XYZ file of C-alpha atoms in Angstrom:
681
model
C -28.985 -3.316 -36.802
C -26.085 -0.913 -34.901
C -26.831 -3.167 -31.737
C -26.098 -6.013 -33.566
C -23.578 -4.797 -34.871
C -22.133 -2.658 -31.811
C -24.228 -4.053 -28.874
C -23.563 -1.176 -26.251
C -20.867 0.001 -27.912
C -20.881 4.202 -28.916
C -19.171 7.529 -29.668
C -20.059 7.991 -25.944
C -16.906 5.026 -25.101
C -13.974 8.278 -26.162
C -12.192 9.391 -23.818
C -13.040 12.814 -23.410
C -14.325 12.570 -20.325
C -11.069 14.016 -19.459
C -8.219 16.400 -20.558
C -5.830 13.757 -18.612
C -7.366 11.022 -20.045
C -7.913 12.028 -23.430
C -4.295 12.687 -23.441
C -3.759 8.722 -21.952
C -5.316 7.343 -24.935
C -3.303 9.557 -27.637
C -0.131 8.051 -26.753
C -1.190 4.425 -26.395
C -3.052 5.271 -30.278
C 0.819 6.846 -31.077
C 2.800 4.197 -29.402
C 0.871 1.586 -31.351
C 1.497 3.362 -34.867
C 4.692 4.037 -33.863
C 5.941 0.647 -33.755
C 3.993 -0.085 -36.737
C 5.898 2.157 -38.475
C 8.745 1.178 -36.589
C 8.361 -2.539 -38.154
C 8.065 -1.041 -41.206
C 10.402 0.870 -41.952
C 12.867 -1.974 -40.506
C 10.744 -4.393 -43.183
C 11.194 -6.354 -40.017
C 7.115 -8.113 -40.260
C 8.482 -11.566 -42.299
C 11.024 -11.886 -39.542
C 8.781 -10.498 -36.719
C 6.225 -13.032 -38.063
C 8.655 -15.879 -38.701
C 10.680 -16.052 -35.841
C 8.820 -14.239 -32.887
C 5.259 -14.571 -33.108
C 4.908 -18.312 -34.526
C 7.975 -19.908 -32.660
C 7.570 -22.107 -29.942
C 11.083 -21.869 -28.923
C 11.312 -20.609 -24.457
C 13.282 -18.545 -24.986
C 11.952 -16.158 -27.968
C 8.903 -17.016 -25.647
C 10.664 -15.987 -22.499
C 11.839 -12.849 -23.882
C 8.450 -12.314 -25.377
C 6.804 -12.024 -21.910
C 9.529 -9.410 -20.218
C 8.566 -7.222 -23.114
C 5.144 -7.333 -22.583
C 5.923 -6.699 -18.581
C 8.379 -3.458 -20.233
C 5.816 -2.167 -21.637
C 2.972 -2.732 -19.102
C 5.729 -1.557 -16.166
C 5.726 1.901 -17.945
C 2.736 2.429 -17.925
C 2.094 1.675 -13.917
C 5.000 4.286 -12.819
C 3.283 6.787 -15.293
C -0.062 5.972 -12.982
C 1.767 5.981 -9.537
C 2.889 9.082 -10.229
C 0.268 10.946 -11.957
C -1.509 9.318 -8.478
C 1.185 11.213 -6.171
C 1.279 14.545 -7.847
C -2.751 14.336 -7.150
C -2.253 13.520 -2.883
C 0.522 16.026 -2.846
C -2.154 18.741 -4.138
C -4.333 17.393 -2.516
C -4.371 19.611 0.791
C -8.140 21.148 1.146
C -7.797 20.875 -2.654
C -10.211 18.529 -5.101
C -6.644 18.944 -7.605
C -6.677 17.973 -10.980
C -7.927 14.635 -10.928
C -12.121 13.422 -10.319
C -12.351 11.193 -7.728
C -13.724 8.487 -10.258
C -10.699 9.101 -12.306
C -8.793 9.047 -9.283
C -10.434 5.466 -8.829
C -9.642 3.991 -12.149
C -6.196 5.126 -11.984
C -5.629 3.500 -8.330
C -7.636 0.223 -9.857
C -5.439 0.129 -13.066
C -2.148 0.497 -11.664
C -2.872 -2.541 -8.904
C -4.146 -4.690 -11.654
C -1.271 -3.726 -13.830
C 1.515 -4.389 -11.561
C 0.696 -7.767 -9.939
C -0.860 -9.890 -13.248
C 0.365 -7.950 -16.282
C 3.961 -6.816 -14.707
C 4.939 -9.144 -12.389
C 3.585 -12.357 -13.957
C 4.819 -11.432 -17.430
C 8.266 -10.810 -15.725
C 8.651 -13.900 -13.916
C 7.412 -16.241 -16.427
C 9.705 -15.020 -19.401
C 12.972 -15.766 -16.728
C 11.974 -18.712 -15.852
C 10.628 -19.461 -19.446
C 14.009 -18.371 -21.056
C 16.530 -19.546 -17.914
C 14.877 -22.938 -16.374
C 15.595 -25.202 -19.357
C 18.557 -24.245 -19.809
C 19.595 -24.714 -16.138
C 18.193 -28.913 -16.190
C 19.856 -29.358 -18.827
C 16.257 -29.748 -21.032
C 15.955 -28.886 -25.397
C 12.615 -26.978 -23.920
C 9.519 -27.166 -21.980
C 7.035 -30.483 -21.983
C 4.461 -28.491 -23.941
C 5.667 -26.131 -26.054
C 2.474 -24.949 -28.281
C 0.741 -25.096 -24.712
C 3.814 -22.341 -24.021
C 2.975 -20.020 -26.593
C -0.951 -20.226 -25.807
C 0.019 -19.089 -22.202
C 1.514 -16.186 -23.699
C -1.125 -14.858 -25.989
C -3.756 -15.553 -22.931
C -1.776 -13.219 -21.431
C -1.318 -10.814 -23.692
C -4.493 -10.651 -25.123
C -5.341 -9.595 -21.095
C -2.874 -7.488 -21.483
C -4.386 -5.705 -24.684
C -7.681 -5.243 -23.245
C -6.279 -3.196 -20.506
C -4.863 -1.080 -23.204
C -7.859 -0.101 -25.022
C -9.465 -0.139 -21.984
C -7.549 3.321 -21.797
C -9.212 4.141 -24.896
C -12.350 2.557 -25.285
C -14.771 2.863 -22.364
C -13.490 3.190 -18.678
C -11.167 0.518 -16.670
C -12.430 -0.589 -13.386
C -12.942 1.297 -10.228
C -13.209 -1.195 -7.692
C -9.683 -1.651 -6.650
C -6.711 -4.796 -7.576
C -9.081 -6.969 -5.780
C -12.498 -6.525 -7.759
C -14.246 -7.147 -4.505
C -18.659 -6.472 -4.338
C -21.320 -5.590 -3.952
C -19.293 -2.725 -5.019
C -18.508 -4.983 -8.499
C -21.948 -5.524 -8.844
C -23.736 -4.838 -11.687
C -26.348 -2.248 -9.612
C -22.770 -0.287 -7.951
C -21.073 -0.513 -10.604
C -23.059 -0.276 -14.377
C -21.222 0.469 -16.664
C -17.564 -2.111 -18.790
C -15.029 -0.964 -16.347
C -15.520 -3.878 -14.038
C -16.399 -6.131 -17.491
C -12.450 -4.937 -18.712
C -11.333 -5.889 -15.593
C -13.245 -9.228 -15.116
C -11.759 -10.792 -18.384
C -8.669 -9.874 -18.198
C -8.014 -11.496 -15.370
C -9.841 -14.633 -16.757
C -7.769 -14.509 -19.894
C -4.540 -14.117 -17.805
C -5.627 -16.910 -14.983
C -6.144 -19.470 -17.296
C -3.158 -19.187 -19.378
C -0.823 -18.852 -15.312
C -2.679 -21.884 -14.455
C -1.532 -24.239 -18.178
C 2.019 -22.564 -17.054
C 2.046 -23.605 -13.930
C 1.365 -26.597 -15.214
C 4.205 -26.709 -18.227
C 6.713 -25.706 -15.948
C 5.814 -28.299 -13.559
C 5.634 -30.475 -16.183
C 9.164 -30.085 -17.227
C 11.101 -30.214 -14.366
C 9.798 -33.375 -13.281
C 10.473 -34.814 -17.056
C 12.794 -32.841 -19.051
C 15.325 -32.586 -16.026
C 19.518 -33.847 -17.087
C 20.096 -37.508 -16.546
C 21.977 -37.269 -12.760
C 19.741 -34.389 -12.096
C 18.048 -35.037 -9.020
C 15.601 -32.635 -7.251
C 18.421 -32.262 -4.540
C 21.017 -31.740 -7.395
C 18.568 -28.773 -9.100
C 19.819 -24.923 -8.658
C 17.578 -22.862 -6.297
C 16.460 -21.092 -9.088
C 14.635 -24.639 -9.985
C 13.193 -24.948 -6.724
C 11.547 -21.849 -6.338
C 10.505 -22.871 -10.035
C 8.778 -25.601 -9.183
C 6.985 -24.695 -6.455
C 5.982 -21.900 -7.466
C 4.093 -23.861 -10.399
C 2.932 -26.185 -7.671
C 1.406 -22.623 -6.384
C -0.214 -21.565 -10.207
C -1.838 -24.583 -10.224
C -3.656 -24.831 -6.885
C -3.740 -20.882 -6.440
C -5.534 -19.453 -9.973
C -8.128 -21.804 -10.390
C -9.976 -20.151 -7.182
C -9.467 -16.073 -8.891
C -10.556 -18.241 -12.433
C -14.141 -19.106 -10.489
C -14.076 -16.252 -8.486
C -14.338 -13.696 -11.739
C -16.704 -16.087 -13.577
C -18.740 -15.788 -10.637
C -18.825 -12.447 -10.687
C -19.681 -12.265 -14.681
C -21.817 -14.548 -13.838
C -24.224 -12.247 -11.292
C -23.530 -9.043 -13.632
C -24.292 -11.531 -17.129
C -26.622 -13.835 -16.512
C -29.009 -12.098 -13.137
C -27.139 -14.734 -10.309
C -26.908 -13.511 -6.710
C -23.366 -15.490 -5.207
C -22.266 -12.268 -4.432
C -25.108 -9.618 -3.399
C -26.732 -8.349 -0.480
C -30.037 -9.955 -1.445
C -31.383 -12.930 -2.690
C -28.925 -15.363 -1.272
C -25.858 -14.107 -2.114
C -22.917 -13.838 0.697
C -20.065 -11.134 -0.414
C -17.410 -12.714 1.858
C -17.711 -16.233 -0.260
C -15.745 -13.608 -3.214
C -13.088 -12.596 -0.691
C -12.460 -15.596 0.451
C -11.973 -17.110 -2.905
C -10.492 -13.849 -4.257
C -7.580 -14.443 -0.644
C -6.873 -17.825 -1.089
C -5.338 -17.406 -4.933
C -4.487 -13.714 -3.115
C -2.091 -14.816 -0.739
C -0.546 -17.995 -2.397
C 0.351 -15.156 -5.343
C 1.869 -13.383 -3.080
C 4.269 -16.161 -2.745
C 4.359 -16.546 -6.731
C 5.801 -13.204 -6.807
C 8.191 -13.377 -4.090
C 9.210 -16.755 -4.315
C 11.009 -16.485 -7.916
C 13.096 -13.103 -6.460
C 14.373 -15.663 -3.994
C 15.576 -17.987 -6.265
C 17.559 -14.799 -8.782
C 19.167 -13.992 -4.998
C 20.512 -17.410 -4.858
C 21.785 -17.703 -8.141
C 23.206 -14.206 -7.888
C 25.381 -14.197 -4.693
C 26.472 -17.187 -4.754
C 28.070 -16.315 -8.896
C 28.876 -12.344 -7.172
C 30.261 -13.932 -3.867
C 32.801 -17.260 -5.754
C 31.409 -19.592 -3.391
C 28.610 -22.509 -2.892
C 25.573 -21.144 -1.344
C 25.311 -21.742 2.689
C 22.975 -24.140 3.645
C 22.140 -25.431 0.350
C 19.284 -27.766 2.230
C 17.781 -25.810 4.799
C 17.224 -23.004 1.608
C 15.108 -25.816 -0.579
C 13.139 -27.143 2.975
C 12.099 -23.180 3.566
C 11.339 -22.562 0.116
C 9.342 -25.512 -0.126
C 7.602 -24.579 3.649
C 6.750 -21.704 2.386
C 5.130 -22.169 -0.513
C 3.355 -24.831 1.614
C 2.553 -21.753 4.054
C 1.558 -19.537 1.706
C -2.036 -21.280 2.097
C -2.967 -20.880 5.527
C -2.774 -17.217 5.891
C -5.385 -16.220 3.410
C -7.541 -15.076 6.280
C -5.524 -12.328 7.609
C -6.557 -10.086 4.558
C -10.000 -9.615 6.506
C -8.951 -9.313 10.726
C -11.507 -6.661 10.200
C -15.000 -8.554 8.666
C -16.505 -9.969 12.171
C -15.341 -13.473 12.213
C -14.520 -15.181 16.216
C -11.299 -13.507 17.654
C -9.925 -17.861 17.751
C -9.942 -17.593 13.981
C -8.317 -14.318 14.308
C -6.176 -15.727 16.415
C -4.869 -19.211 14.783
C -4.754 -16.546 11.230
C -1.923 -14.472 13.279
C -0.048 -17.181 14.099
C 0.540 -18.577 10.578
C 1.019 -15.638 9.552
C 4.220 -15.360 12.110
C 5.245 -18.528 11.537
C 6.020 -17.889 7.474
C 8.634 -14.815 9.085
C 10.791 -18.151 9.930
C 11.711 -20.165 7.272
C 12.154 -16.606 5.190
C 14.835 -15.518 7.967
C 16.771 -18.530 7.465
C 16.655 -17.813 3.807
C 18.010 -14.464 4.713
C 21.052 -15.496 7.051
C 22.345 -18.286 4.963
C 22.329 -15.890 2.023
C 24.749 -13.503 4.382
C 27.151 -16.181 4.958
C 27.350 -17.390 2.134
C 28.554 -13.997 1.239
C 30.705 -14.416 4.388
C 34.541 -14.465 3.356
C 34.135 -15.013 -0.191
C 35.090 -12.685 -3.108
C 32.427 -10.554 -3.536
C 32.612 -8.638 -6.865
C 29.870 -5.413 -6.497
C 27.733 -6.101 -9.888
C 24.360 -4.121 -10.194
C 22.640 -7.954 -9.227
C 24.549 -7.747 -6.371
C 23.615 -4.530 -5.285
C 19.476 -5.584 -5.801
C 20.288 -8.829 -3.758
C 21.727 -6.144 -0.905
C 18.933 -3.671 -1.261
C 16.687 -6.210 -1.168
C 17.890 -8.318 2.051
C 18.204 -4.623 4.288
C 14.799 -2.813 2.925
C 12.574 -6.453 2.922
C 13.162 -7.156 6.428
C 11.685 -4.385 7.096
C 8.625 -5.265 5.071
C 8.997 -8.487 6.807
C 8.774 -7.113 9.992
C 6.216 -4.486 9.081
C 4.402 -7.987 8.117
C 4.511 -9.513 11.428
C 3.253 -5.859 13.029
C 0.160 -6.170 11.275
C 0.264 -10.562 11.625
C -1.253 -8.684 15.035
C -5.139 -8.661 13.921
C -5.263 -5.477 16.941
C -2.514 -4.039 15.393
C -4.386 -4.716 12.100
C -7.909 -3.563 13.550
C -6.302 -0.246 13.808
C -4.279 0.523 10.369
C -5.450 -1.533 7.489
C -7.101 0.294 5.428
C -4.556 4.048 5.820
C -1.281 4.191 3.641
C 0.213 1.968 6.567
C -1.227 -1.079 4.588
C 0.028 0.198 1.479
C 3.968 0.415 2.069
C 3.999 -3.307 4.012
C 2.348 -4.329 0.212
C 4.934 -2.018 -1.412
C 7.997 -3.477 0.353
C 8.069 -6.412 0.093
C 7.035 -6.431 -3.677
C 8.956 -3.631 -4.674
C 12.714 -4.975 -3.268
C 10.849 -8.502 -2.740
C 9.291 -8.943 -6.306
C 10.623 -6.011 -8.971
C 14.402 -5.924 -7.435
C 14.667 -9.775 -8.369
C 13.545 -9.466 -11.552
C 15.376 -6.386 -12.862
C 18.739 -8.035 -10.831
C 17.156 -11.603 -13.234
C 17.840 -8.670 -16.201
C 20.680 -7.694 -16.138
C 22.319 -10.977 -14.534
C 20.611 -13.224 -18.257
C 20.432 -10.209 -20.543
C 23.839 -11.569 -21.812
C 22.927 -14.921 -21.679
C 19.750 -13.848 -23.826
C 21.215 -11.781 -26.528
C 24.866 -11.898 -26.573
C 26.400 -8.693 -25.131
C 26.283 -6.984 -22.024
C 24.312 -4.540 -20.290
C 25.901 -1.083 -19.545
C 27.286 -1.179 -16.035
C 27.656 2.395 -15.333
C 23.861 3.018 -16.517
C 22.825 0.386 -14.907
C 23.711 1.394 -11.629
C 22.239 4.869 -11.624
C 18.979 2.795 -12.592
C 19.652 0.894 -8.989
C 19.903 4.390 -7.627
C 16.533 5.572 -9.113
C 14.899 2.271 -8.522
C 16.065 1.881 -4.848
C 16.349 5.564 -3.832
C 12.315 6.258 -5.341
C 11.431 3.374 -3.208
C 12.825 4.708 -0.240
C 11.360 8.112 -0.596
C 8.394 6.959 -2.230
C 6.973 4.761 0.427
C 8.458 5.167 3.661
C 7.031 7.874 4.332
C 3.993 6.191 3.707
C 3.997 3.999 6.921
C 4.448 8.015 8.637
C 1.282 8.821 7.471
C -0.548 5.311 7.525
C -0.302 5.391 11.094
C -1.574 8.617 11.230
C -4.121 7.669 9.988
C -4.590 8.963 6.206
C -7.014 6.372 4.425
C -5.573 4.282 1.297
C -7.113 5.613 -2.143
C -7.593 9.389 -0.686
C -8.174 11.660 -3.630
C -8.028 14.292 -1.027
C -7.586 14.895 2.071
C -8.008 17.626 4.986
C -5.276 16.596 7.904
C -1.953 19.201 7.094
C 0.010 16.879 9.137
C -0.283 14.821 6.413
C 1.110 16.924 3.407
C 5.024 17.271 4.068
C 5.591 13.475 3.789
C 3.249 13.476 0.287
C 5.180 15.508 -0.963
C 8.672 13.432 -0.446
C 6.191 10.854 -1.528
C 6.203 12.396 -4.591
C 9.672 13.220 -5.293
C 10.253 9.223 -4.668
C 7.513 8.724 -7.522
C 9.450 10.756 -9.441
C 12.678 9.453 -9.114
C 11.063 5.923 -9.951
C 10.174 7.168 -13.439
C 13.932 8.626 -14.092
C 14.473 4.697 -13.420
C 12.347 3.939 -16.197
C 13.636 6.451 -18.437
C 17.659 5.062 -17.467
C 16.394 1.778 -18.426
C 15.228 2.684 -21.560
C 19.231 4.810 -21.706
C 20.882 1.781 -20.464
C 19.082 -0.252 -23.286
C 19.958 1.452 -26.361
C 23.749 2.200 -24.982
C 23.820 -0.933 -24.981
C 22.277 -1.842 -28.219
C 24.658 1.273 -29.238
C 27.587 -0.701 -27.777
C 27.255 -3.644 -27.950
C 30.330 -4.944 -30.203
C 32.614 -3.809 -27.542
C 30.259 -5.493 -24.512
C 30.083 -9.060 -26.717
C 30.308 -12.209 -24.288
C 29.995 -14.480 -27.777
C 31.686 -17.251 -25.546
C 28.741 -17.275 -23.122
C 30.229 -16.836 -19.037
C 30.468 -13.060 -18.707
C 30.435 -13.976 -14.732
C 31.974 -16.947 -13.833
C 28.940 -18.625 -13.670
C 28.258 -22.073 -11.500
C 25.058 -23.613 -13.197
C 25.032 -24.998 -16.921
C 23.728 -21.991 -18.357
C 27.245 -20.548 -18.321
C 28.114 -23.563 -20.251
C 26.750 -22.554 -24.327
C 27.153 -19.976 -26.332
C 25.374 -16.530 -25.818
C 22.408 -16.444 -27.123
C 21.959 -19.439 -26.544
C 21.541 -21.846 -30.415
C 17.925 -22.635 -30.935
C 18.780 -26.434 -29.428
C 20.159 -25.950 -26.548
C 23.030 -28.372 -26.062
C 24.215 -30.199 -28.908
C 24.543 -33.320 -26.134
C 22.257 -33.731 -23.032
C 24.898 -32.814 -20.084
C 24.837 -35.730 -17.908
C 25.061 -33.659 -13.309
C 27.135 -35.755 -10.707
C 26.023 -32.403 -7.973
C 25.268 -29.256 -7.721
C 26.762 -26.464 -9.590
C 28.331 -28.819 -12.112
C 30.173 -26.214 -14.445
C 31.402 -24.945 -11.354
C 32.881 -28.505 -10.923
C 33.593 -28.803 -14.251
C 35.870 -25.527 -14.379
C 37.148 -26.462 -11.718
C 38.823 -30.143 -12.773
C 39.613 -28.597 -15.850
C 36.056 -30.595 -17.902
C 34.334 -27.507 -19.063
C 34.007 -27.037 -22.242
C 34.821 -30.147 -24.257
C 33.637 -31.539 -27.698
C 31.241 -34.479 -28.031
C 32.709 -37.250 -29.664
C 29.277 -37.889 -31.797
C 26.504 -35.776 -32.709
C 23.577 -36.715 -33.686
C 20.674 -35.375 -35.365
C 17.944 -33.233 -33.206
C 14.432 -33.156 -32.857
C 12.282 -29.746 -32.120
C 8.725 -28.622 -32.130
C 7.472 -26.131 -34.974
C 6.356 -22.748 -35.385
C 2.986 -22.873 -35.145
C 1.131 -19.736 -35.409
C -1.584 -21.221 -33.272
C -0.725 -19.191 -29.854
C -0.569 -15.473 -32.146
C -4.439 -16.838 -33.355
C -5.328 -17.951 -29.617
C -3.826 -14.178 -28.579
C -6.508 -12.295 -31.138
C -8.991 -14.508 -30.608
C -8.937 -14.156 -26.786
C -8.646 -10.444 -27.480
C -11.224 -10.547 -29.528
C -13.584 -12.449 -26.754
C -13.055 -10.803 -24.009
C -13.593 -7.285 -25.575
C -16.860 -8.040 -27.397
C -18.386 -9.442 -23.512
C -17.200 -6.483 -22.363
C -19.369 -4.695 -25.448
C -22.223 -7.061 -25.207
C -21.113 -7.131 -28.780
C -22.320 -11.289 -29.358
C -21.558 -12.030 -32.767
C -17.601 -11.195 -32.013
C -17.999 -13.327 -28.639
C -19.058 -16.512 -30.724
C -16.565 -15.876 -33.597
C -14.016 -15.184 -30.865
C -14.639 -19.015 -28.883
C -14.849 -20.861 -32.261
C -11.102 -19.188 -33.964
C -9.700 -20.060 -30.745
C -11.072 -23.503 -30.170
C -11.011 -23.977 -33.829
C -7.336 -23.108 -34.064
C -6.353 -25.510 -31.591
C -8.359 -28.653 -32.584
C -6.651 -27.740 -36.428
C -3.381 -28.340 -34.562
C -4.249 -31.662 -33.333
C -4.421 -33.194 -36.682
C -1.121 -31.255 -37.566
C 1.262 -34.743 -38.207
C 4.299 -32.445 -38.724
C 4.512 -30.641 -35.103
C 8.559 -31.346 -35.543
C 11.784 -30.446 -37.395
C 14.839 -31.872 -37.320
C 18.433 -30.104 -36.842
C 21.139 -31.941 -38.610
C 24.287 -33.273 -36.874
C 26.302 -31.633 -39.275
C 24.654 -28.445 -38.927
C 25.023 -29.172 -34.730
C 29.174 -29.744 -35.679
C 29.645 -26.750 -37.548
C 27.763 -24.043 -35.183
C 29.791 -26.439 -32.117
C 33.141 -26.315 -33.689
C 32.291 -21.739 -34.265
C 31.908 -21.505 -30.852
C 34.636 -23.780 -29.713
C 36.888 -22.177 -31.471
C 36.275 -18.646 -30.269
C 36.348 -20.231 -26.755
C 40.016 -21.187 -27.276
C 40.670 -17.315 -28.933
C 39.602 -15.548 -26.334
C 41.440 -14.947 -23.442
C 41.040 -15.724 -19.538
C 40.412 -12.726 -17.716
C 40.577 -12.059 -14.030
C 37.116 -11.113 -11.577
C 38.333 -7.456 -11.349
C 38.335 -6.787 -15.269
C 34.709 -8.522 -15.500
C 33.088 -4.855 -15.641
C 34.982 -3.698 -18.601
C 35.427 -4.373 -22.410
C 37.610 -7.131 -21.718
C 35.816 -9.135 -20.528
C 34.428 -11.752 -24.120
C 32.183 -14.499 -21.573
C 35.321 -16.136 -19.846
C 36.212 -15.443 -16.479
C 39.165 -17.248 -14.620
C 38.694 -19.263 -11.683
C 40.432 -16.720 -8.770
C 43.159 -18.518 -6.979
């Protein structure tokens, strides 16, 4: 009976195998309890349920994605600091973390940063901004959007549970067999990894479909593809990448699961298996994934550089084609991830050349951004600082990427910290800095008040300084031959560089703490930082043409577009912020609990499969599909916002606008900024 109820789950699953693991699990449990107590103290359960967990509003779903991302970022950064601390003291010394626990740390760190920090962050930003930028009321499939969030959240919850019950995989974030096969890893760690990634990848595939259809079908009248903002173009490209790149990952993880659960032999060393099939499928997903992560940052920098240079984006058409070229070429280079695995030299040469070619459209983008800044009226804002840091640091990462595109050089450094340095050199400036820039840039639109500028600069300094100190030394120790994933080492020459890297890791931890302080300070001073008019940066695109925070219906009347940067042109011709002659009722999708139910059911399903609790597997699957089927019978799926209510909201906002004084660009970062910045002469 115990086995029927609990499967393989027992007392030995509790995290008492290590003092560090026990402490980490305690932090997770206490953190969850603190959140429950805090919401109860605020008496916020009703509002949390009705306004957030059951909402299908793209803006709220986007904010919830970003919240998930920040929670997972906190865990991943702490794990990185622990790993760097271990390596700093690991010269001829086992240190304070045993090898298996160290392997869990680098697996969870990589898995979280790629799948549960980066992906939710960029999807959250797109969810919030994209419909506003293209003049839409919502995404094409609001309920599917909620289910996508639920599946991603369920995967994140599995990762957090693995810290408290059982152990996580030690097979790296890529999960290469045969090490992740049952004979080598018989515990539940790999199963946690499989089901967390499977839930996430299914949700991301649905998101790609949703965004692509939204862009194709929901653009405002007159907004042709070549009148879309660059941020929307990157959304279109990554949507297509997600549609075609996520399924290979889902198939690979499910085939690995069949090897482990059903004694199949897709990737074993015997009975007809071939582990290279897994590696091909994983990187058929993995390299497009790199550009799924980087292209959103390119879109953010295109918006922020144009806005804070007070210029139209230079080379708009070339930037569009460069974006499309990167998206296409990203499917042609996956094999450079296994140059060392024995394929023919001619094959290596072809993929090496393809890898070098992808640097060309990336270089076009950097030159176009620099030319946008040339002779512009540049305002050194926090988002602009991230853009400038990105252009300098990303070029270094790109240059090392061209070096690694040479199969001979790659053979020498493939399994060293040189590769770790390159990978982080691409993704931290190329993804994280871009998303932090977007967070600071669009925060006032989401919440109606700006983030504290001074603390924003401190956060920026800590992130950039921490990144440089943490990863630039790794190029040196990698070139000296230090293998990656080393829990202990025996060459004294590595020690000073690893101590510098540890200082960088602590500076990154300081950046995370500074972000919390910045948010707290901003909330505390939100009245002084309020921007109710909604245009605090003298923006150029449609999202800045409405109030902050935006109304539930986004636009009282869908705008008509006749050029790129339509809102900027309207301001130039004194044609912005005009009240519509007539107001009409607006139909919006109703709230539904189906996304939250799918989150809980998906989490139960993944946890039960991990621990072989078969009745819970059936229950989770039944609830998941039952919720979707029951939703299909619901005929009350929309509600009407009456024209009178819309008129009242809009007139109140327009009155605020008329009573607000224009400010100069020089006063943009002061408390005088209420969201109405005049165009410089």
